[in-house]
Amino acid sequence: MGEFTNKIDFEVLVMVKNANPNGDPLNGNRPRETYDGFGEISDVCIKRKIRNRLQDMGQKIFIQSDERSDDGFRSLADRAKGNADMQKALKDKDREAYAKAACETWIDVRSFGQVFAFKDTSAGVRGPVSIHSAFSVLPVSINSMQITKSVNSETKEVKDSSTMGMKHKIYSALYVIKGSINHQLAGKTGFSDEDAEKIKEALRTLFVNDSSSARPDGSMEVCKVYWWKHNCPMGQYSSAKVHRLIKISARTDDPKEFEDYDIVIDTLPDLMLEEIEGI
C-alpha cells in the first residue's frame, strides 16, 4: 500500500428536500437542530454513511451495521477474534502490532480510528480522517405529521388504530459537511493516497443506497464536493482557514433549490482545489 503525501481538507454541500436527514432519538426523532434553529447532522451519522459506501465499493469495514454484515460475525469482538494477525499480537501482548493488523485489515479503522475495548484487550487507534457535524446554512423549518397504525401488532379480533406516531421532515435546507485528513496520523495507521480517493468517492456518492421512509430516494443530494490538497505533508494553512474559503449566501428569503444559493470560493496561494459534482 502506498503512502499519504500531503494534507487534505474538504467540504461537502448537501441539499435536503422533504426529508429527515438525522433524527434525534432524545427528541421524538425530530431532525437535529441547534439551539438557534440551524439543522444538524452528527459526525457519527456521516461516518456511518461513509462506511456504508466504502462497503458497497468492496472495502472491508470493521464497524458494520447489523443488516449489512458481510463476513458472518455477529459482534465487533467476534470480528476482532476472527483476525489471525490480531490474535497473534494479543497472545504476544503487543498492542502496536494489534493496532497495525487492524489498520491493515479495515479501511474504516485506518481512516477514522477505533477503540478496541474487549474483555481480553484494550487498544486504541487515532485516525487521520476527521469529520465535523454538518450544519445548515440557514435555520430550518421542521414539518411534523401525525400518523396512525392501521394494522395489528398483536393478535386481536378487532383492528386497533389507536396507536399514534409522528413523522418529521425538513422542507428544504442546504447543509455543509467539513473535514480534513491529517498526514501525521495517516503515517501511523497506513492510510494512503488511494484510501483518500476512496473517501472522496464515498463523499461524492454519500446517499447512494441510503434511502428510507425518512429519506426517500432523491430527497438527500450531494451537490458539490470541494477537495483541497496542500503542497506539503503538514499543510501550509490551517483547516479553519481553508474551510472559510467557501462563502454561501441565499439569493432569496426562502431558498428551495441549490441554485437559490450563491457560492463564492476564495483562494490561497499554492493551494490546489478540485471541485467535484455530487451524485
Short mmCIF file of C-alpha atoms in Angstrom, two decimals:
data_model
loop_
_atom_site.label_atom_id
_atom_site.label_comp_id
_atom_site.label_asym_id
_atom_site.label_seq_id
_atom_site.Cartn_x
_atom_site.Cartn_y
_atom_site.Cartn_z
CA MET A 1 0.00 0.00 0.00
CA GLY A 2 1.28 3.49 -0.86
CA GLU A 3 1.74 6.44 1.44
CA PHE A 4 -0.31 9.54 2.11
CA THR A 5 1.57 12.52 0.71
CA ASN A 6 0.04 15.88 1.64
CA LYS A 7 -2.66 17.15 3.97
CA ILE A 8 -6.21 17.35 2.57
CA ASP A 9 -9.19 19.49 3.57
CA PHE A 10 -12.66 19.01 2.15
CA GLU A 11 -16.15 20.42 2.23
CA VAL A 12 -19.40 18.83 1.02
CA LEU A 13 -22.64 20.65 0.20
CA VAL A 14 -25.78 18.58 0.78
CA MET A 15 -29.28 19.59 -0.27
CA VAL A 16 -32.16 18.20 1.82
CA LYS A 17 -35.75 18.34 0.50
CA ASN A 18 -38.71 16.86 2.35
CA ALA A 19 -36.58 14.53 4.45
CA ASN A 20 -35.35 13.91 7.96
CA PRO A 21 -31.57 13.91 7.49
CA ASN A 22 -30.72 12.81 11.05
CA GLY A 23 -33.37 12.22 13.69
CA ASP A 24 -32.69 12.87 17.37
CA PRO A 25 -33.88 9.87 19.45
CA LEU A 26 -33.99 12.04 22.58
CA ASN A 27 -36.41 14.46 20.90
CA GLY A 28 -39.03 12.21 19.33
CA ASN A 29 -36.78 11.60 16.29
CA ARG A 30 -37.21 15.19 15.12
CA PRO A 31 -34.44 16.40 12.81
CA ARG A 32 -31.48 17.52 14.88
CA GLU A 33 -31.19 21.26 15.30
CA THR A 34 -29.06 23.67 17.30
CA TYR A 35 -30.46 25.97 19.98
CA ASP A 36 -30.58 28.78 17.43
CA GLY A 37 -32.57 26.73 14.93
CA PHE A 38 -29.94 25.53 12.46
CA GLY A 39 -30.20 21.96 11.24
CA GLU A 40 -27.52 19.49 12.26
CA ILE A 41 -26.30 16.08 11.06
CA SER A 42 -23.99 14.39 13.55
CA ASP A 43 -20.48 13.35 12.58
CA VAL A 44 -21.36 9.80 13.69
CA CYS A 45 -24.23 9.72 11.18
CA ILE A 46 -21.96 10.96 8.38
CA LYS A 47 -19.27 8.39 9.18
CA ARG A 48 -21.89 5.63 9.13
CA LYS A 49 -22.87 6.62 5.60
CA ILE A 50 -19.22 6.80 4.51
CA ARG A 51 -18.63 3.32 5.94
CA ASN A 52 -21.67 2.00 4.07
CA ARG A 53 -20.45 3.48 0.79
CA LEU A 54 -16.95 2.06 1.29
CA GLN A 55 -18.50 -1.32 1.97
CA ASP A 56 -20.54 -1.01 -1.24
CA MET A 57 -17.24 -0.29 -3.02
CA GLY A 58 -15.85 -3.63 -1.86
CA GLN A 59 -13.77 -2.38 1.09
CA LYS A 60 -13.50 -4.27 4.38
CA ILE A 61 -15.28 -2.44 7.22
CA PHE A 62 -14.92 -3.12 10.95
CA ILE A 63 -17.94 -1.15 12.20
CA GLN A 64 -20.67 -2.81 10.13
CA SER A 65 -24.40 -2.29 10.54
CA ASP A 66 -26.16 -5.50 11.58
CA GLU A 67 -28.25 -5.55 8.41
CA ARG A 68 -25.12 -5.00 6.28
CA SER A 69 -22.85 -7.60 7.89
CA ASP A 70 -20.97 -9.38 5.11
CA ASP A 71 -18.50 -11.58 6.99
CA GLY A 72 -20.72 -13.68 9.24
CA PHE A 73 -19.56 -12.12 12.52
CA ARG A 74 -22.28 -11.09 14.99
CA SER A 75 -20.25 -8.58 17.03
CA LEU A 76 -17.14 -6.40 16.95
CA ALA A 77 -15.42 -8.72 19.44
CA ASP A 78 -16.07 -11.72 17.19
CA ARG A 79 -14.77 -9.80 14.17
CA ALA A 80 -11.57 -8.93 16.01
CA LYS A 81 -11.17 -12.52 17.24
CA GLY A 82 -11.51 -13.72 13.65
CA ASN A 83 -8.39 -11.80 12.64
CA ALA A 84 -5.41 -14.17 12.96
CA ASP A 85 -2.77 -11.42 12.99
CA MET A 86 -4.59 -9.54 15.74
CA GLN A 87 -4.93 -12.67 17.85
CA LYS A 88 -1.22 -13.45 17.44
CA ALA A 89 -0.37 -9.90 18.59
CA LEU A 90 -2.76 -10.31 21.51
CA LYS A 91 -1.04 -13.54 22.52
CA ASP A 92 2.33 -11.77 22.30
CA LYS A 93 0.90 -8.84 24.30
CA ASP A 94 1.98 -6.48 21.50
CA ARG A 95 -0.55 -3.62 21.34
CA GLU A 96 1.26 -1.89 18.49
CA ALA A 97 1.13 -5.00 16.30
CA TYR A 98 -2.51 -5.49 17.30
CA ALA A 99 -3.44 -1.98 16.11
CA LYS A 100 -1.32 -2.31 12.97
CA ALA A 101 -3.09 -5.53 11.96
CA ALA A 102 -6.49 -3.87 12.45
CA CYS A 103 -5.44 -0.88 10.33
CA GLU A 104 -4.16 -3.13 7.55
CA THR A 105 -7.41 -5.11 7.50
CA TRP A 106 -10.15 -2.47 7.74
CA ILE A 107 -10.23 0.87 5.91
CA ASP A 108 -12.54 2.50 8.46
CA VAL A 109 -10.06 1.74 11.27
CA ARG A 110 -7.13 3.30 9.44
CA SER A 111 -9.38 6.21 8.39
CA PHE A 112 -11.39 7.13 11.49
CA GLY A 113 -9.54 5.22 14.19
CA GLN A 114 -11.06 2.79 16.66
CA VAL A 115 -11.10 1.89 20.33
CA PHE A 116 -10.79 -1.86 20.92
CA ALA A 117 -12.19 -2.37 24.41
CA PHE A 118 -12.91 -6.06 24.88
CA LYS A 119 -12.54 -8.45 27.81
CA ASP A 120 -9.17 -9.69 26.63
CA THR A 121 -7.67 -6.46 25.31
CA SER A 122 -7.74 -2.69 25.33
CA ALA A 123 -6.12 -0.79 22.47
CA GLY A 124 -6.79 2.41 20.58
CA VAL A 125 -6.10 3.83 17.14
CA ARG A 126 -6.30 7.55 16.23
CA GLY A 127 -7.44 8.00 12.67
CA PRO A 128 -6.37 10.75 10.24
CA VAL A 129 -9.82 11.49 8.78
CA SER A 130 -11.79 13.94 10.92
CA ILE A 131 -15.40 14.83 10.12
CA HIS A 132 -17.32 17.76 11.59
CA SER A 133 -21.03 17.65 12.28
CA ALA A 134 -22.88 19.18 9.34
CA PHE A 135 -24.93 22.36 9.82
CA SER A 136 -27.50 24.07 7.63
CA VAL A 137 -26.69 27.41 6.04
CA LEU A 138 -29.96 28.89 7.33
CA PRO A 139 -32.28 27.99 10.22
CA VAL A 140 -34.53 25.07 9.29
CA SER A 141 -38.31 24.75 9.25
CA ILE A 142 -39.50 21.36 10.53
CA ASN A 143 -42.87 19.97 9.50
CA SER A 144 -44.40 17.36 11.82
CA MET A 145 -47.12 14.96 10.72
CA GLN A 146 -49.17 12.70 12.96
CA ILE A 147 -49.60 9.13 11.73
CA THR A 148 -51.70 6.20 12.98
CA LYS A 149 -51.22 2.46 12.87
CA SER A 150 -53.66 0.69 10.54
CA VAL A 151 -52.70 -2.94 11.26
CA ASN A 152 -52.46 -5.09 14.38
CA SER A 153 -49.09 -5.68 16.01
CA GLU A 154 -50.63 -8.28 18.33
CA THR A 155 -53.23 -10.96 17.64
CA LYS A 156 -56.66 -9.37 18.16
CA GLU A 157 -60.09 -9.85 16.70
CA VAL A 158 -60.63 -6.11 16.35
CA LYS A 159 -58.18 -3.99 14.39
CA ASP A 160 -56.56 -1.36 16.62
CA SER A 161 -55.92 2.05 15.06
CA SER A 162 -55.40 3.87 18.32
CA THR A 163 -51.60 3.89 18.27
CA MET A 164 -50.32 7.27 17.18
CA GLY A 165 -46.93 8.34 15.94
CA MET A 166 -45.16 11.34 14.49
CA LYS A 167 -43.17 11.79 11.32
CA HIS A 168 -40.93 14.82 10.83
CA LYS A 169 -39.25 16.34 7.80
CA ILE A 170 -37.42 19.44 6.63
CA TYR A 171 -38.91 21.12 3.59
CA SER A 172 -35.66 22.42 2.14
CA ALA A 173 -32.18 23.17 3.51
CA LEU A 174 -28.56 23.26 2.41
CA TYR A 175 -26.12 21.55 4.80
CA VAL A 176 -22.33 21.86 4.89
CA ILE A 177 -20.04 18.97 5.88
CA LYS A 178 -16.42 19.85 6.69
CA GLY A 179 -13.46 17.57 7.22
CA SER A 180 -9.75 17.03 6.85
CA ILE A 181 -7.10 14.31 6.54
CA ASN A 182 -4.03 14.60 8.75
CA HIS A 183 -0.64 13.50 7.40
CA GLN A 184 0.97 12.59 10.72
CA LEU A 185 -1.86 10.28 11.79
CA ALA A 186 -2.10 8.80 8.28
CA GLY A 187 1.51 7.69 8.60
CA LYS A 188 0.71 5.90 11.86
CA THR A 189 -2.33 3.98 10.52
CA GLY A 190 -1.06 3.31 7.00
CA PHE A 191 -3.74 5.49 5.40
CA SER A 192 -2.72 6.13 1.77
CA ASP A 193 -3.49 8.44 -1.15
CA GLU A 194 -5.51 5.55 -2.59
CA ASP A 195 -7.59 5.47 0.59
CA ALA A 196 -8.13 9.24 0.29
CA GLU A 197 -9.52 8.74 -3.21
CA LYS A 198 -11.96 6.16 -1.83
CA ILE A 199 -13.09 8.60 0.87
CA LYS A 200 -13.60 11.25 -1.82
CA GLU A 201 -15.74 8.88 -3.90
CA ALA A 202 -17.73 7.86 -0.80
CA LEU A 203 -18.48 11.54 -0.12
CA ARG A 204 -19.45 12.17 -3.75
CA THR A 205 -21.94 9.27 -3.63
CA LEU A 206 -22.87 9.60 0.05
CA PHE A 207 -26.60 8.90 -0.30
CA VAL A 208 -26.50 6.04 -2.80
CA ASN A 209 -28.30 3.03 -1.25
CA ASP A 210 -29.25 5.19 1.75
CA SER A 211 -32.96 5.72 1.15
CA SER A 212 -35.56 5.07 3.85
CA SER A 213 -39.07 6.23 4.75
CA ALA A 214 -37.48 9.24 6.45
CA ARG A 215 -35.13 9.88 3.50
CA PRO A 216 -36.83 8.87 0.23
CA ASP A 217 -34.64 8.45 -2.81
CA GLY A 218 -33.77 11.87 -4.21
CA SER A 219 -34.53 13.79 -1.01
CA MET A 220 -30.85 13.89 0.01
CA GLU A 221 -28.38 15.08 -2.62
CA VAL A 222 -24.65 15.76 -2.63
CA CYS A 223 -24.42 18.86 -4.80
CA LYS A 224 -20.71 19.69 -4.55
CA VAL A 225 -17.52 18.29 -3.07
CA TYR A 226 -14.62 20.72 -2.60
CA TRP A 227 -11.29 18.93 -2.18
CA TRP A 228 -8.17 20.92 -1.27
CA LYS A 229 -4.74 19.29 -1.43
CA HIS A 230 -1.87 21.13 0.26
CA ASN A 231 1.63 21.30 -1.21
CA CYS A 232 3.41 19.83 1.83
CA PRO A 233 2.75 16.95 4.25
CA MET A 234 1.68 19.07 7.23
CA GLY A 235 -0.22 21.60 5.11
CA GLN A 236 0.67 25.24 4.59
CA TYR A 237 -2.65 26.51 6.01
CA SER A 238 -4.86 25.57 8.95
CA SER A 239 -8.06 23.66 8.24
CA ALA A 240 -10.08 26.51 9.75
CA LYS A 241 -8.60 28.98 7.27
CA VAL A 242 -9.24 26.63 4.34
CA HIS A 243 -12.84 25.95 5.32
CA ARG A 244 -13.51 29.70 5.46
CA LEU A 245 -12.74 29.93 1.73
CA ILE A 246 -16.29 28.80 0.92
CA LYS A 247 -18.85 31.55 1.49
CA ILE A 248 -22.53 30.70 0.99
CA SER A 249 -25.47 33.10 0.96
CA ALA A 250 -29.12 32.76 -0.02
CA ARG A 251 -30.42 34.69 -3.02
CA THR A 252 -33.98 34.73 -1.68
CA ASP A 253 -35.67 34.80 1.73
CA ASP A 254 -36.99 31.27 1.16
CA PRO A 255 -34.47 29.26 -0.90
CA LYS A 256 -35.84 25.94 -2.12
CA GLU A 257 -33.24 24.74 -4.63
CA PHE A 258 -29.45 24.53 -4.66
CA GLU A 259 -29.48 27.19 -7.37
CA ASP A 260 -31.08 29.61 -4.90
CA TYR A 261 -27.73 29.93 -3.10
CA ASP A 262 -24.71 32.00 -4.11
CA ILE A 263 -21.39 30.24 -3.54
CA VAL A 264 -18.18 32.26 -3.55
CA ILE A 265 -14.84 30.43 -3.41
CA ASP A 266 -11.81 32.38 -2.29
CA THR A 267 -8.28 31.16 -2.99
CA LEU A 268 -5.00 30.84 -1.13
CA PRO A 269 -1.56 30.76 -2.78
CA ASP A 270 -0.30 27.27 -3.75
CA LEU A 271 -3.46 25.54 -2.54
CA MET A 272 -4.99 23.27 -5.18
CA LEU A 273 -8.79 22.93 -5.27
CA GLU A 274 -10.70 20.16 -7.00
CA GLU A 275 -14.41 20.89 -7.43
CA ILE A 276 -16.49 17.75 -7.91
CA GLU A 277 -20.15 17.31 -8.85
CA GLY A 278 -22.05 15.06 -6.46
CA ILE A 279 -24.42 12.28 -7.35
#
